[in-house]
Amino acid sequence: MSRIWDLRARLYDVCEGSDLRRGPAKAELFRHMRGRVLFLAVGTGLDIKHFPPGLDIVGIDISEAMLRRADPRARLYAGNLKLLHMDAMGLAFPDASFDTIVSSCTMCSVPDPIRAFRELYRVLRPGGSLLMFEHVRSRNPIFGLALDFMTLWTRLGGTEMNRNTLENVVAAGFRITQIESAYLDIVLAIRATKEATNHRFNDTIPTHRHCLSAARAR
Amino acid sequence: MHHRGQAFRFDSRNDCCRRQARKGMLAFAKRMAPPQTTHAPSAASEKASRTSLNIRTRLRPILFSVGDCVFLLVIGAVAAMVMRLIDSLAWNAVLTWVVGMALAMLAQTILAFAAAPLLGSIETMVPSMVLTMLCPMALDLLEMIGADLGWSWSIGFGAGLGFAMFLFVEIYGVRCRKSPHRLGVRR
């Protein structure tokens, strides 16, 4: 997996970053970063310029080539930003060690997203926030089908376009507090929280129908 | 360097002279400059900067919409051209449709990658892929029912489908932004 991302690092900024279009939406989401922050899959550091200044941030990535490219951008950050080579599915941090966890187009590329979310749940302190800028499968059948079709070849490059990240977040025990559209119902700015009370992981992944009926009942 | 006891004469080739002249000019400029203010920018300049920010914020989505529209018009026209080209080979209808769609999607993927740095990767790839699925299918269907469009009408038809896709994306985008329950779960 890391080898694929080492290769993709070369063209990431040009072809995949899409910063010109998504930059303001990311900046708006990242405004909610507080305290000690864990930034997942920092990549080439394209998002660093949107970080609010003066924070204590740890950026991790599975690819060393990405981290090498991110290093000059990390040096420009007006705060404390440390880059580490680490896998999101096995975080080497103690429990409840971060106030905010942030991801940007990450969960499409993690082989086992629920395992990764459970790791995030572990390292986030109770009451802490999870901020995600992620693309998910569209609920529109036409766009959903197109994303399923695209996944046939994007999977070879380590990216799945049709993940249901919202359900995975809930399944890992987080409570979703806000969802905003950055592009249709595909690119979303999601805010979730780890509730301060003791919460056990859901053993089953709820379906859309189940989640919606729970929301309606409330 | 000028030596002690020697009358000072300005020589532009001499480093020391150049440094002294620069110092003198800086001091003169400092004296002549208006007094520096340390208080916050005036209300007028603040208002002007806020107005320019508002214009940029409002202009941004319009520019991206124009970009999306032009991109989908081009993709529709290219898909129709590719389909028309394959159609001219007079193959079996199903083979024409499959090969036409495959080649149109190849062209669409290349164009989407080219436009991605400006318009965004998912933003270009997803609607254009749906368009390249629909356009060859629609043209093949028209061919099957006996409506033989010429080259220019085929390209116009493709561009028209591209515009229809743009409108669909815009309307769906507005609906997604206005009703967040469409986006997913809220617990």
CSV table of C-alpha atoms in Angstrom, one decimal:
chain,number,residue,atom,x,y,z
A,1,MET,CA,0.0,0.0,0.0
A,2,SER,CA,2.7,2.5,1.0
A,3,ARG,CA,4.5,1.7,-2.3
A,4,ILE,CA,1.4,2.8,-4.3
A,5,TRP,CA,1.3,6.1,-2.4
A,6,ASP,CA,5.0,6.6,-2.9
A,7,LEU,CA,4.4,6.4,-6.6
A,8,ARG,CA,1.3,8.6,-6.5
A,9,ALA,CA,3.2,11.3,-4.5
A,10,ARG,CA,4.8,12.6,-7.7
A,11,LEU,CA,1.5,13.7,-9.3
A,12,TYR,CA,-0.6,14.1,-6.2
A,13,ASP,CA,-0.5,17.9,-6.1
A,14,VAL,CA,-1.4,18.3,-9.8
A,15,CYS,CA,-3.9,15.6,-10.4
A,16,GLU,CA,-5.6,14.7,-7.1
A,17,GLY,CA,-5.1,17.6,-4.7
A,18,SER,CA,-8.0,19.7,-6.2
A,19,ASP,CA,-7.0,22.4,-3.8
A,20,LEU,CA,-8.2,25.3,-6.0
A,21,ARG,CA,-11.8,24.1,-5.7
A,22,ARG,CA,-12.0,22.4,-2.3
A,23,GLY,CA,-9.6,24.7,-0.5
A,24,PRO,CA,-12.1,27.1,1.1
A,25,ALA,CA,-14.4,24.3,2.2
A,26,LYS,CA,-11.4,22.6,3.9
A,27,ALA,CA,-10.3,25.8,5.5
A,28,GLU,CA,-13.8,26.2,6.9
A,29,LEU,CA,-13.8,22.7,8.4
A,30,PHE,CA,-10.3,23.0,9.8
A,31,ARG,CA,-11.3,26.2,11.6
A,32,HIS,CA,-12.8,23.9,14.2
A,33,MET,CA,-9.4,22.3,15.1
A,34,ARG,CA,-8.8,22.6,18.9
A,35,GLY,CA,-6.0,21.7,21.3
A,36,ARG,CA,-3.7,18.8,20.3
A,37,VAL,CA,-4.5,17.7,16.8
A,38,LEU,CA,-3.9,14.5,14.9
A,39,PHE,CA,-4.0,14.9,11.1
A,40,LEU,CA,-4.4,11.7,9.2
A,41,ALA,CA,-2.7,11.1,5.9
A,42,VAL,CA,-1.1,14.5,5.6
A,43,GLY,CA,0.1,13.5,2.1
A,44,THR,CA,2.2,16.1,0.4
A,45,GLY,CA,1.1,18.7,2.9
A,46,LEU,CA,-1.3,20.5,0.5
A,47,ASP,CA,-3.7,21.1,3.4
A,48,ILE,CA,-1.2,22.6,5.8
A,49,LYS,CA,-1.9,26.1,4.5
A,50,HIS,CA,-5.5,25.8,5.7
A,51,PHE,CA,-4.5,24.9,9.3
A,52,PRO,CA,-5.3,27.6,11.9
A,53,PRO,CA,-2.1,29.0,13.3
A,54,GLY,CA,-0.6,28.2,16.7
A,55,LEU,CA,-1.8,24.6,17.2
A,56,ASP,CA,0.1,21.6,18.3
A,57,ILE,CA,-0.4,19.1,15.3
A,58,VAL,CA,0.9,15.7,14.6
A,59,GLY,CA,0.6,14.7,10.9
A,60,ILE,CA,0.9,11.1,9.9
A,61,ASP,CA,1.2,9.3,6.6
A,62,ILE,CA,1.9,5.8,5.4
A,63,SER,CA,4.1,7.0,2.6
A,64,GLU,CA,7.6,8.3,3.2
A,65,ALA,CA,7.7,9.9,-0.3
A,66,MET,CA,4.6,11.9,0.6
A,67,LEU,CA,6.1,13.0,4.0
A,68,ARG,CA,9.3,14.1,2.2
A,69,ARG,CA,7.2,16.4,0.0
A,70,ALA,CA,5.2,17.6,3.0
A,71,ASP,CA,8.3,18.6,5.0
A,72,PRO,CA,9.0,22.0,3.4
A,73,ARG,CA,5.3,22.9,3.8
A,74,ALA,CA,5.3,21.8,7.4
A,75,ARG,CA,8.3,24.1,8.2
A,76,LEU,CA,6.2,27.1,7.0
A,77,TYR,CA,3.4,26.3,9.5
A,78,ALA,CA,3.0,29.0,12.2
A,79,GLY,CA,2.7,26.5,15.0
A,80,ASN,CA,4.0,23.2,16.1
A,81,LEU,CA,3.6,20.6,13.4
A,82,LYS,CA,5.4,17.2,13.6
A,83,LEU,CA,5.3,14.7,10.7
A,84,LEU,CA,5.4,10.9,11.5
A,85,HIS,CA,5.5,7.8,9.3
A,86,MET,CA,2.5,5.8,10.6
A,87,ASP,CA,-0.4,3.7,9.5
A,88,ALA,CA,-3.9,4.9,10.5
A,89,MET,CA,-4.9,1.3,11.3
A,90,GLY,CA,-2.2,0.9,14.0
A,91,LEU,CA,-1.6,4.3,15.8
A,92,ALA,CA,1.3,4.3,18.1
A,93,PHE,CA,-0.3,6.9,20.5
A,94,PRO,CA,-1.7,6.3,24.0
A,95,ASP,CA,-5.5,6.3,24.5
A,96,ALA,CA,-7.3,9.7,24.6
A,97,SER,CA,-4.2,11.6,23.6
A,98,PHE,CA,-5.8,14.1,21.1
A,99,ASP,CA,-8.4,16.8,21.3
A,100,THR,CA,-9.2,16.8,17.6
A,101,ILE,CA,-8.6,14.3,14.8
A,102,VAL,CA,-8.7,15.5,11.2
A,103,SER,CA,-8.8,13.6,8.0
A,104,SER,CA,-8.9,14.8,4.4
A,105,CYS,CA,-9.8,12.3,1.7
A,106,THR,CA,-8.2,9.5,3.7
A,107,MET,CA,-10.9,6.9,4.5
A,108,CYS,CA,-11.3,6.0,0.8
A,109,SER,CA,-7.8,4.6,0.9
A,110,VAL,CA,-7.5,2.8,4.2
A,111,PRO,CA,-7.9,-1.0,3.6
A,112,ASP,CA,-10.0,-1.5,6.7
A,113,PRO,CA,-11.9,1.8,7.5
A,114,ILE,CA,-13.7,0.5,10.6
A,115,ARG,CA,-10.5,-0.7,12.2
A,116,ALA,CA,-9.0,2.7,11.4
A,117,PHE,CA,-12.0,4.5,12.9
A,118,ARG,CA,-11.8,2.4,16.1
A,119,GLU,CA,-8.1,3.4,16.4
A,120,LEU,CA,-9.2,7.0,16.0
A,121,TYR,CA,-11.9,6.5,18.7
A,122,ARG,CA,-9.2,5.1,21.0
A,123,VAL,CA,-6.8,8.0,20.7
A,124,LEU,CA,-9.4,10.7,20.8
A,125,ARG,CA,-10.2,12.0,24.2
A,126,PRO,CA,-13.9,11.8,25.3
A,127,GLY,CA,-15.7,15.0,24.1
A,128,GLY,CA,-13.1,15.4,21.4
A,129,SER,CA,-14.0,16.2,17.7
A,130,LEU,CA,-13.5,14.2,14.5
A,131,LEU,CA,-13.3,16.5,11.5
A,132,MET,CA,-13.4,14.8,8.1
A,133,PHE,CA,-13.3,16.1,4.6
A,134,GLU,CA,-14.2,12.9,2.7
A,135,HIS,CA,-15.7,11.6,-0.5
A,136,VAL,CA,-18.4,8.9,-0.2
A,137,ARG,CA,-20.8,7.0,-2.4
A,138,SER,CA,-23.6,9.2,-3.7
A,139,ARG,CA,-27.1,8.3,-2.7
A,140,ASN,CA,-28.2,9.3,-6.2
A,141,PRO,CA,-28.5,6.0,-8.1
A,142,ILE,CA,-26.9,7.4,-11.3
A,143,PHE,CA,-23.9,9.0,-9.6
A,144,GLY,CA,-23.7,6.0,-7.2
A,145,LEU,CA,-23.4,3.7,-10.2
A,146,ALA,CA,-20.7,5.9,-11.8
A,147,LEU,CA,-18.7,5.8,-8.5
A,148,ASP,CA,-19.1,2.0,-8.3
A,149,PHE,CA,-17.9,1.7,-11.9
A,150,MET,CA,-14.9,4.0,-11.2
A,151,THR,CA,-13.9,1.9,-8.2
A,152,LEU,CA,-13.2,-1.0,-10.5
A,153,TRP,CA,-10.0,0.7,-11.6
A,154,THR,CA,-9.3,3.2,-8.8
A,155,ARG,CA,-9.1,0.2,-6.4
A,156,LEU,CA,-5.9,-0.8,-8.3
A,157,GLY,CA,-4.4,2.5,-7.1
A,158,GLY,CA,-5.6,2.0,-3.5
A,159,THR,CA,-8.7,4.2,-3.6
A,160,GLU,CA,-12.3,3.2,-3.3
A,161,MET,CA,-14.8,5.8,-4.6
A,162,ASN,CA,-17.9,4.1,-3.2
A,163,ARG,CA,-17.2,3.9,0.6
A,164,ASN,CA,-20.0,4.5,3.0
A,165,THR,CA,-17.9,6.5,5.4
A,166,LEU,CA,-20.9,7.9,7.4
A,167,GLU,CA,-22.0,4.5,8.4
A,168,ASN,CA,-18.4,3.5,9.3
A,169,VAL,CA,-18.1,6.5,11.5
A,170,VAL,CA,-21.3,5.6,13.4
A,171,ALA,CA,-20.3,2.0,13.6
A,172,ALA,CA,-17.0,2.9,15.3
A,173,GLY,CA,-18.9,4.7,18.1
A,174,PHE,CA,-18.8,8.4,17.0
A,175,ARG,CA,-21.8,10.6,17.0
A,176,ILE,CA,-22.1,12.7,13.8
A,177,THR,CA,-23.0,16.3,14.7
A,178,GLN,CA,-22.9,18.0,11.3
A,179,ILE,CA,-22.6,17.1,7.6
A,180,GLU,CA,-22.1,19.8,4.9
A,181,SER,CA,-21.9,19.3,1.2
A,182,ALA,CA,-18.7,20.4,-0.5
A,183,TYR,CA,-19.7,18.8,-3.8
A,184,LEU,CA,-23.2,17.2,-4.3
A,185,ASP,CA,-23.6,14.4,-1.8
A,186,ILE,CA,-20.2,13.0,-2.7
A,187,VAL,CA,-17.6,15.3,-1.1
A,188,LEU,CA,-18.7,16.0,2.4
A,189,ALA,CA,-17.4,18.0,5.4
A,190,ILE,CA,-18.3,15.9,8.3
A,191,ARG,CA,-18.1,16.7,12.0
A,192,ALA,CA,-18.4,14.0,14.6
A,193,THR,CA,-17.7,13.7,18.3
A,194,LYS,CA,-16.7,11.0,20.8
A,195,GLU,CA,-19.2,11.4,23.5
A,196,ALA,CA,-17.9,12.0,27.0
A,197,THR,CA,-19.9,9.1,28.5
A,198,ASN,CA,-18.7,5.5,28.2
A,199,HIS,CA,-19.8,4.2,24.8
A,200,ARG,CA,-19.3,0.7,23.5
A,201,PHE,CA,-18.6,0.1,19.8
A,202,ASN,CA,-21.6,-0.9,17.7
A,203,ASP,CA,-21.1,-4.5,16.7
A,204,THR,CA,-23.3,-4.1,13.6
A,205,ILE,CA,-23.0,-1.6,10.9
A,206,PRO,CA,-26.3,0.3,10.7
A,207,THR,CA,-27.9,0.7,7.3
A,208,HIS,CA,-28.9,4.1,5.9
A,209,ARG,CA,-32.6,3.2,6.5
A,210,HIS,CA,-31.8,2.4,10.2
A,211,CYS,CA,-29.8,5.6,10.7
A,212,LEU,CA,-32.5,7.8,9.0
A,213,SER,CA,-35.3,6.3,11.0
A,214,ALA,CA,-33.3,6.9,14.2
A,215,ALA,CA,-32.8,10.5,13.2
A,216,ARG,CA,-36.5,10.9,12.4
A,217,ALA,CA,-37.6,9.4,15.7
A,218,ARG,CA,-35.4,12.0,17.5
B,1,MET,CA,37.9,53.6,-0.5
B,2,HIS,CA,39.0,57.2,0.0
B,3,HIS,CA,42.1,57.8,2.0
B,4,ARG,CA,42.6,60.0,5.0
B,5,GLY,CA,43.5,63.6,4.1
B,6,GLN,CA,42.2,63.1,0.6
B,7,ALA,CA,39.2,65.1,-0.4
B,8,PHE,CA,36.1,63.0,-0.7
B,9,ARG,CA,34.9,62.7,-4.2
B,10,PHE,CA,31.8,60.7,-5.2
B,11,ASP,CA,32.7,57.8,-7.4
B,12,SER,CA,29.8,55.6,-8.5
B,13,ARG,CA,32.2,52.7,-9.1
B,14,ASN,CA,33.5,52.9,-5.6
B,15,ASP,CA,31.6,50.6,-3.1
B,16,CYS,CA,32.1,52.9,-0.1
B,17,CYS,CA,30.7,55.8,-2.1
B,18,ARG,CA,27.7,53.8,-3.3
B,19,ARG,CA,26.9,52.7,0.3
B,20,GLN,CA,27.1,56.3,1.6
B,21,ALA,CA,25.0,57.6,-1.1
B,22,ARG,CA,22.3,54.9,-0.5
B,23,LYS,CA,22.4,55.7,3.2
B,24,GLY,CA,21.8,59.4,2.4
B,25,MET,CA,19.0,58.7,0.1
B,26,LEU,CA,17.3,56.4,2.6
B,27,ALA,CA,17.6,59.1,5.3
B,28,PHE,CA,16.1,61.6,2.9
B,29,ALA,CA,13.3,59.3,1.9
B,30,LYS,CA,12.5,58.7,5.6
B,31,ARG,CA,12.3,62.4,6.3
B,32,MET,CA,10.0,63.0,3.3
B,33,ALA,CA,7.7,60.1,3.9
B,34,PRO,CA,4.4,60.7,5.5
B,35,PRO,CA,4.2,59.8,9.2
B,36,GLN,CA,3.6,56.0,9.8
B,37,THR,CA,0.4,55.2,11.5
B,38,THR,CA,0.1,52.4,14.0
B,39,HIS,CA,-3.6,52.4,14.5
B,40,ALA,CA,-6.0,49.9,12.7
B,41,PRO,CA,-6.8,50.5,9.0
B,42,SER,CA,-9.5,53.1,8.3
B,43,ALA,CA,-13.2,52.1,8.1
B,44,ALA,CA,-13.1,52.9,4.3
B,45,SER,CA,-10.2,50.6,3.5
B,46,GLU,CA,-11.8,47.9,5.7
B,47,LYS,CA,-15.0,48.2,3.8
B,48,ALA,CA,-13.2,48.1,0.5
B,49,SER,CA,-11.4,44.9,1.4
B,50,ARG,CA,-14.6,43.3,2.7
B,51,THR,CA,-16.3,44.2,-0.6
B,52,SER,CA,-13.5,42.7,-2.6
B,53,LEU,CA,-13.7,39.6,-0.5
B,54,ASN,CA,-17.4,39.4,-1.0
B,55,ILE,CA,-17.0,39.7,-4.8
B,56,ARG,CA,-14.4,37.0,-4.8
B,57,THR,CA,-16.6,34.7,-2.6
B,58,ARG,CA,-19.6,35.3,-4.9
B,59,LEU,CA,-17.6,35.1,-8.1
B,60,ARG,CA,-15.9,31.8,-7.2
B,61,PRO,CA,-18.9,29.5,-7.6
B,62,ILE,CA,-20.0,31.3,-10.7
B,63,LEU,CA,-16.5,30.7,-12.3
B,64,PHE,CA,-16.5,27.1,-11.3
B,65,SER,CA,-20.0,26.6,-12.7
B,66,VAL,CA,-18.9,28.2,-16.0
B,67,GLY,CA,-15.9,25.8,-16.0
B,68,ASP,CA,-18.1,22.8,-15.3
B,69,CYS,CA,-20.5,23.8,-18.0
B,70,VAL,CA,-17.8,24.3,-20.7
B,71,PHE,CA,-16.1,21.0,-19.6
B,72,LEU,CA,-19.4,19.0,-19.9
B,73,LEU,CA,-20.2,20.6,-23.3
B,74,VAL,CA,-16.8,19.5,-24.6
B,75,ILE,CA,-17.1,16.0,-23.1
B,76,GLY,CA,-20.6,15.6,-24.7
B,77,ALA,CA,-19.3,16.8,-28.1
B,78,VAL,CA,-16.2,14.5,-27.9
B,79,ALA,CA,-18.3,11.5,-26.9
B,80,ALA,CA,-20.7,12.1,-29.8
B,81,MET,CA,-17.7,12.5,-32.2
B,82,VAL,CA,-16.1,9.3,-31.0
B,83,MET,CA,-19.5,7.5,-31.4
B,84,ARG,CA,-20.0,8.9,-34.8
B,85,LEU,CA,-16.5,7.9,-35.9
B,86,ILE,CA,-17.1,4.3,-34.7
B,87,ASP,CA,-20.5,4.3,-36.4
B,88,SER,CA,-19.0,5.2,-39.7
B,89,LEU,CA,-17.2,1.8,-39.6
B,90,ALA,CA,-20.7,0.1,-40.0
B,91,TRP,CA,-20.2,-2.6,-37.4
B,92,ASN,CA,-22.9,-4.5,-35.6
B,93,ALA,CA,-25.0,-2.2,-33.4
B,94,VAL,CA,-24.0,-3.8,-30.1
B,95,LEU,CA,-20.3,-3.8,-31.0
B,96,THR,CA,-20.6,-0.1,-32.1
B,97,TRP,CA,-22.2,0.8,-28.8
B,98,VAL,CA,-19.7,-1.1,-26.6
B,99,VAL,CA,-16.6,0.1,-28.5
B,100,GLY,CA,-17.9,3.6,-28.9
B,101,MET,CA,-18.7,3.9,-25.2
B,102,ALA,CA,-15.3,2.4,-24.2
B,103,LEU,CA,-13.4,4.9,-26.5
B,104,ALA,CA,-15.6,7.8,-25.4
B,105,MET,CA,-14.8,6.9,-21.7
B,106,LEU,CA,-11.1,6.7,-22.5
B,107,ALA,CA,-11.2,10.2,-24.1
B,108,GLN,CA,-13.3,11.5,-21.1
B,109,THR,CA,-10.8,10.1,-18.6
B,110,ILE,CA,-7.9,11.9,-20.3
B,111,LEU,CA,-9.8,15.1,-20.5
B,112,ALA,CA,-11.0,14.8,-16.9
B,113,PHE,CA,-7.4,14.3,-15.7
B,114,ALA,CA,-6.4,17.4,-17.7
B,115,ALA,CA,-9.2,19.5,-16.2
B,116,ALA,CA,-8.8,18.1,-12.7
B,117,PRO,CA,-6.2,20.6,-11.4
B,118,LEU,CA,-8.5,23.5,-12.2
B,119,LEU,CA,-12.0,22.0,-11.6
B,120,GLY,CA,-11.3,19.2,-9.2
B,121,SER,CA,-10.8,15.5,-9.7
B,122,ILE,CA,-14.2,14.1,-8.5
B,123,GLU,CA,-16.0,17.1,-9.8
B,124,THR,CA,-14.8,16.5,-13.3
B,125,MET,CA,-14.7,12.7,-13.3
B,126,VAL,CA,-18.2,11.7,-12.0
B,127,PRO,CA,-20.6,13.8,-14.1
B,128,SER,CA,-18.5,13.4,-17.2
B,129,MET,CA,-18.5,9.6,-16.8
B,130,VAL,CA,-22.3,9.5,-16.6
B,131,LEU,CA,-22.4,11.6,-19.7
B,132,THR,CA,-20.1,9.4,-21.7
B,133,MET,CA,-22.2,6.4,-20.6
B,134,LEU,CA,-25.4,8.1,-21.8
B,135,CYS,CA,-24.3,9.9,-24.9
B,136,PRO,CA,-23.2,6.9,-27.0
B,137,MET,CA,-26.2,5.0,-25.8
B,138,ALA,CA,-28.6,7.7,-26.8
B,139,LEU,CA,-26.9,8.1,-30.2
B,140,ASP,CA,-27.0,4.4,-30.9
B,141,LEU,CA,-30.6,4.3,-29.9
B,142,LEU,CA,-31.5,7.1,-32.3
B,143,GLU,CA,-29.5,5.2,-35.0
B,144,MET,CA,-31.5,2.0,-34.3
B,145,ILE,CA,-34.9,3.8,-34.6
B,146,GLY,CA,-33.8,5.2,-37.9
B,147,ALA,CA,-32.9,8.8,-37.0
B,148,ASP,CA,-29.6,9.3,-38.8
B,149,LEU,CA,-28.1,12.5,-37.5
B,150,GLY,CA,-25.2,14.0,-39.5
B,151,TRP,CA,-21.9,14.9,-38.0
B,152,SER,CA,-22.8,18.4,-36.9
B,153,TRP,CA,-26.2,17.4,-35.4
B,154,SER,CA,-24.5,14.5,-33.5
B,155,ILE,CA,-22.0,16.8,-32.0
B,156,GLY,CA,-24.7,19.3,-31.2
B,157,PHE,CA,-26.7,16.5,-29.6
B,158,GLY,CA,-23.7,15.5,-27.5
B,159,ALA,CA,-23.1,19.1,-26.4
B,160,GLY,CA,-26.8,19.4,-25.6
B,161,LEU,CA,-26.7,16.3,-23.4
B,162,GLY,CA,-23.6,17.8,-21.7
B,163,PHE,CA,-25.6,21.0,-20.9
B,164,ALA,CA,-28.5,18.9,-19.6
B,165,MET,CA,-26.0,17.0,-17.3
B,166,PHE,CA,-24.6,20.4,-16.1
B,167,LEU,CA,-28.2,21.5,-15.2
B,168,PHE,CA,-28.9,18.2,-13.4
B,169,VAL,CA,-25.6,18.5,-11.4
B,170,GLU,CA,-26.4,22.2,-10.5
B,171,ILE,CA,-30.0,21.4,-9.4
B,172,TYR,CA,-28.9,18.3,-7.5
B,173,GLY,CA,-26.0,20.3,-5.8
B,174,VAL,CA,-28.5,23.0,-4.6
B,175,ARG,CA,-30.8,20.3,-3.2
B,176,CYS,CA,-27.9,18.7,-1.4
B,177,ARG,CA,-26.8,22.0,0.1
B,178,LYS,CA,-30.3,23.0,1.1
B,179,SER,CA,-31.5,19.7,2.7
B,180,PRO,CA,-28.6,18.1,4.7
B,181,HIS,CA,-30.7,15.0,5.5
B,182,ARG,CA,-30.0,14.0,1.9
B,183,LEU,CA,-26.3,13.7,2.7
B,184,GLY,CA,-26.6,11.0,5.3
B,185,VAL,CA,-27.1,10.1,8.9
B,186,ARG,CA,-27.5,12.5,11.8
B,187,ARG,CA,-27.6,10.9,15.2
